[in-house]
Coordinates of C-alpha atoms in Angstrom, one line a residue:
M1 CA 14.9 -15.8 21.3
N2 CA 17.9 -16.2 23.5
T3 CA 17.7 -12.8 25.2
P4 CA 14.5 -12.0 27.1
S5 CA 12.8 -8.9 25.6
T6 CA 10.0 -6.7 26.8
R7 CA 9.5 -5.2 23.3
P8 CA 6.3 -6.2 21.5
L9 CA 6.7 -8.6 18.6
A10 CA 5.9 -7.8 15.0
L11 CA 5.8 -10.1 11.9
V12 CA 6.6 -8.5 8.5
T13 CA 6.5 -10.4 5.2
G14 CA 8.4 -9.2 2.2
A15 CA 10.8 -7.4 4.5
S16 CA 14.0 -7.7 2.4
N17 CA 13.3 -4.8 0.1
G18 CA 10.9 -2.1 -1.0
I19 CA 8.0 -1.0 1.1
G20 CA 8.2 -4.1 3.2
Y21 CA 11.8 -3.3 4.2
E22 CA 10.8 0.2 5.2
L23 CA 7.8 -1.1 7.2
A24 CA 10.1 -3.5 9.1
R25 CA 12.6 -0.8 9.7
L26 CA 9.9 1.5 11.2
C27 CA 8.7 -1.4 13.4
A28 CA 12.2 -1.9 14.7
A29 CA 12.8 1.8 15.2
N30 CA 9.5 2.2 17.1
G31 CA 10.2 -0.5 19.7
F32 CA 9.2 -3.8 18.1
D33 CA 11.1 -7.0 17.9
L34 CA 10.7 -8.7 14.5
V35 CA 10.1 -12.0 12.7
A36 CA 11.0 -10.8 9.2
T37 CA 10.6 -12.8 6.1
G38 CA 11.9 -12.7 2.5
R39 CA 12.5 -15.1 -0.3
S40 CA 16.2 -14.7 -0.7
E41 CA 19.4 -14.3 1.4
R42 CA 18.7 -10.6 1.3
I43 CA 16.5 -11.1 4.3
D44 CA 19.6 -11.9 6.4
E45 CA 21.2 -8.6 5.3
A46 CA 18.1 -6.7 6.1
A47 CA 17.8 -8.3 9.5
E48 CA 21.3 -7.0 10.4
R49 CA 20.1 -3.5 9.6
F50 CA 17.0 -3.9 11.8
T51 CA 19.1 -5.0 14.8
R52 CA 20.8 -1.6 14.8
D53 CA 17.5 -0.1 16.1
G54 CA 17.7 -2.4 19.1
A55 CA 15.3 -5.1 17.8
H56 CA 15.8 -8.8 18.3
V57 CA 15.2 -10.1 14.7
I58 CA 14.4 -13.6 13.5
P59 CA 15.0 -13.7 9.7
V60 CA 13.0 -16.4 7.9
R61 CA 13.8 -17.2 4.3
A62 CA 10.7 -18.7 2.8
D63 CA 8.7 -18.7 -0.4
L64 CA 5.2 -17.7 0.6
A65 CA 3.8 -18.8 -2.7
E66 CA 4.2 -22.3 -1.2
A67 CA 2.0 -23.5 1.7
N68 CA 5.0 -24.9 3.5
G69 CA 6.7 -21.5 3.3
V70 CA 3.7 -19.9 5.0
E71 CA 3.8 -22.6 7.7
A72 CA 7.5 -22.1 8.2
V73 CA 6.9 -18.4 8.9
W74 CA 4.1 -19.1 11.4
K75 CA 6.2 -21.8 13.1
A76 CA 9.0 -19.1 13.6
V77 CA 6.4 -16.9 15.3
E78 CA 5.1 -19.7 17.5
E79 CA 8.6 -20.7 18.5
T80 CA 9.2 -17.3 20.1
G81 CA 6.5 -18.2 22.7
R82 CA 5.4 -14.6 22.6
P83 CA 2.1 -12.9 21.7
L84 CA 2.2 -11.3 18.3
A85 CA 1.4 -7.6 18.7
A86 CA 1.5 -6.6 15.0
A87 CA 1.5 -8.4 11.6
V88 CA 2.4 -6.7 8.4
L89 CA 1.3 -9.0 5.5
N90 CA 3.1 -7.2 2.7
A91 CA 4.7 -9.7 0.4
G92 CA 3.4 -9.5 -3.2
R93 CA 4.4 -9.0 -6.8
S94 CA 3.2 -8.2 -10.3
I95 CA 3.7 -9.5 -13.8
G96 CA 3.6 -7.2 -16.8
G97 CA 2.7 -8.0 -20.3
A98 CA -0.3 -9.0 -22.4
F99 CA -2.2 -11.8 -20.8
I100 CA -2.0 -14.0 -24.0
D101 CA 1.8 -13.7 -23.8
T102 CA 2.5 -14.2 -20.1
D103 CA 3.2 -17.6 -18.5
L104 CA 0.2 -19.3 -16.8
D105 CA 2.3 -21.0 -14.1
D106 CA 3.9 -17.6 -13.3
E107 CA 0.5 -16.0 -12.9
L108 CA -0.8 -18.9 -10.7
S109 CA 2.3 -18.4 -8.6
L110 CA 1.4 -14.7 -8.3
I111 CA -2.1 -15.6 -7.1
A112 CA -0.6 -18.0 -4.6
L113 CA 1.6 -15.2 -3.2
N114 CA -0.8 -12.2 -3.4
V115 CA -4.0 -14.0 -2.5
T116 CA -3.6 -17.5 -1.1
S117 CA -0.7 -16.8 1.2
V118 CA -2.4 -13.7 2.7
V119 CA -5.5 -15.8 3.6
H120 CA -3.4 -18.6 4.9
L121 CA -1.2 -16.5 7.1
A122 CA -4.0 -14.2 8.2
K123 CA -5.9 -17.3 9.5
H124 CA -3.1 -18.0 11.9
V125 CA -2.6 -14.3 12.8
A126 CA -6.2 -13.5 13.3
R127 CA -6.9 -16.6 15.5
H128 CA -3.8 -15.9 17.6
M129 CA -4.6 -12.2 18.1
A130 CA -8.3 -12.8 18.8
A131 CA -7.3 -15.3 21.5
H132 CA -5.1 -12.6 23.1
G133 CA -7.8 -9.9 22.7
T134 CA -5.4 -7.5 21.0
G135 CA -3.3 -6.9 17.9
R136 CA -2.8 -4.8 14.8
I137 CA -2.7 -6.2 11.3
L138 CA -1.6 -4.2 8.2
I139 CA -2.3 -5.8 4.8
T140 CA -0.8 -4.3 1.7
S141 CA -3.1 -3.9 -1.3
S142 CA -2.5 -1.4 -4.0
L143 CA -4.1 1.6 -5.8
S144 CA -4.5 -1.0 -8.5
A145 CA -7.3 -2.5 -6.5
T146 CA -9.5 0.4 -7.6
L147 CA -9.4 -0.2 -11.4
P148 CA -8.9 -2.9 -14.1
T149 CA -5.2 -3.3 -14.9
P150 CA -4.7 -4.4 -18.5
Y151 CA -1.1 -5.6 -19.1
E152 CA -1.0 -6.4 -15.4
T153 CA -4.2 -8.4 -15.9
V154 CA -3.9 -10.7 -12.9
Y155 CA -2.2 -8.3 -10.5
G156 CA -5.0 -5.7 -10.1
P157 CA -7.7 -8.3 -9.3
S158 CA -5.3 -10.0 -6.8
R159 CA -5.0 -6.7 -5.0
A160 CA -8.8 -6.0 -5.2
F161 CA -9.2 -9.3 -3.4
T162 CA -6.7 -8.3 -0.7
R163 CA -8.4 -5.0 -0.1
M164 CA -11.9 -6.5 0.3
F165 CA -10.6 -9.4 2.4
A166 CA -8.9 -6.9 4.7
L167 CA -11.9 -4.7 5.1
G168 CA -14.2 -7.7 5.8
L169 CA -11.8 -9.1 8.3
R170 CA -11.5 -5.8 10.0
E171 CA -15.3 -5.7 10.7
E172 CA -15.1 -9.3 12.1
L173 CA -12.2 -8.6 14.4
K174 CA -13.3 -5.2 15.8
E175 CA -15.1 -6.9 18.7
R176 CA -12.1 -9.0 19.4
G177 CA -9.8 -6.0 20.1
V178 CA -7.9 -6.5 16.8
T179 CA -7.6 -3.8 14.1
V180 CA -7.0 -4.5 10.4
T181 CA -5.7 -1.7 8.2
T182 CA -5.3 -1.8 4.4
L183 CA -2.3 0.0 2.7
M184 CA -2.9 1.0 -0.9
P185 CA 0.3 2.3 -2.4
G186 CA 0.5 4.0 -5.8
A187 CA 3.6 3.5 -8.0
T188 CA 6.5 3.5 -5.6
D189 CA 10.3 3.9 -6.1
S190 CA 11.2 0.3 -5.4
D191 CA 12.3 -2.5 -7.8
F192 CA 8.6 -3.7 -8.0
H193 CA 8.0 -2.8 -11.7
A194 CA 11.5 -3.9 -12.7
R195 CA 10.8 -7.3 -11.2
A196 CA 7.5 -7.4 -13.0
G197 CA 9.3 -7.0 -16.3
M198 CA 7.8 -3.5 -16.9
N199 CA 10.9 -1.4 -17.6
D200 CA 9.6 -1.0 -21.2
T201 CA 6.5 0.8 -20.0
A202 CA 5.6 4.1 -18.5
F203 CA 6.3 2.6 -15.1
G204 CA 9.9 1.9 -16.1
V205 CA 13.1 3.8 -15.5
G206 CA 12.7 7.5 -15.1
A207 CA 9.0 7.3 -14.1
K208 CA 7.8 9.6 -11.3
K209 CA 7.0 7.5 -8.3
N210 CA 6.3 7.9 -4.6
S211 CA 8.9 7.5 -2.0
R212 CA 8.9 4.0 -0.5
K213 CA 9.9 5.5 2.9
E214 CA 7.0 7.9 2.8
V215 CA 4.5 5.2 1.7
A216 CA 5.7 3.0 4.6
R217 CA 5.6 5.8 7.1
Q218 CA 1.9 6.5 6.1
G219 CA 1.1 2.8 6.4
F220 CA 2.8 2.3 9.7
I221 CA 1.0 5.3 11.3
A222 CA -2.3 4.1 9.9
M223 CA -1.7 0.7 11.4
M224 CA -0.8 2.1 14.8
E225 CA -3.9 4.4 14.7
G226 CA -6.1 1.4 13.7
R227 CA -7.4 3.2 10.6
P228 CA -9.5 1.2 8.0
E229 CA -7.3 2.0 5.0
I230 CA -4.7 4.5 3.7
V231 CA -3.7 5.4 0.2
G232 CA 0.1 5.5 0.3
G233 CA 1.8 8.3 -1.6
D234 CA 1.7 12.0 -2.4
T235 CA -1.3 14.3 -2.9
A236 CA -1.7 13.3 -6.6
T237 CA -1.9 9.6 -5.7
K238 CA -4.5 10.2 -3.1
R239 CA -6.5 12.4 -5.6
T240 CA -6.3 9.6 -8.1
A241 CA -7.8 7.2 -5.6
L242 CA -10.6 9.6 -5.0
E243 CA -11.2 10.0 -8.8
H244 CA -11.4 6.2 -9.2
R245 CA -14.5 6.1 -7.0
F246 CA -16.4 8.0 -9.8
L247 CA -14.8 7.1 -13.1
P248 CA -16.2 4.3 -15.3
E249 CA -14.3 1.0 -15.2
P250 CA -13.7 0.9 -19.0
Y251 CA -12.3 4.4 -18.9
K252 CA -9.9 3.5 -16.1
A253 CA -8.9 0.3 -18.0
A254 CA -8.0 2.3 -21.1
R255 CA -6.0 4.8 -19.1
H256 CA -4.1 2.2 -17.3
A257 CA -3.3 0.4 -20.6
T258 CA -1.6 3.5 -22.0
K259 CA 0.8 3.3 -19.0
A260 CA 1.3 -0.5 -18.7
K261 CA 1.4 -1.6 -22.3
P262 CA 4.9 -2.5 -23.4
R263 CA 6.5 0.0 -25.7
P264 CA 8.1 -1.0 -29.0
Q265 CA 11.9 -1.4 -28.6
H266 CA 13.8 0.5 -31.3

């Protein structure tokens, strides 16, 4: 950065839209400078918004489904020459449709983004923060981590991995002065389901969803407080997460299928 700054530094992935954008905005508004990543030119537009809160922002356009994209992001962090105070590993996506109909390469790319890139980037972040003896990590999972997700057959398991990875890493890093928090949003008012090709499902246009600003607010507070995990959303969403602890997996799978199965187009 050209201008010396006394603000702490935060990394936010998937910062160009949705929950990630709101998390980055909250970081900027609460005194952090940012390394903010996104896959498209929208990250540059988002970065301009974050600077209005006084943050120095380094936008990084990178595809985290590729290993060189993850390395480009970490290089941007290292080049600041500053300790990383917070890392929000938020980038992720879903794919809707029956597993026998969806594209294999597309799903392997989803796993690369939702699972592999989180492990890859967390390796850098965790070692960096442990060496400094301080830091906060927020890893986005999903309410989908708590049930089988037919018609998003690969997405749910990818988020179950993310959740358990975050909880395990949290235990390891406690003695190093680093906290790890898991954010588990329910259905949220972003373009997440549209991008997953799920507009022809109960998650499509007109569906009742949580506010992305509120989900991000809850996640940001939980990260700053060092909490283990937070279900992001309204009271009904949190109640559903509690119910999922006790309901049989086949029942939850059948219930999710009624919402996620594509509807016939007339």
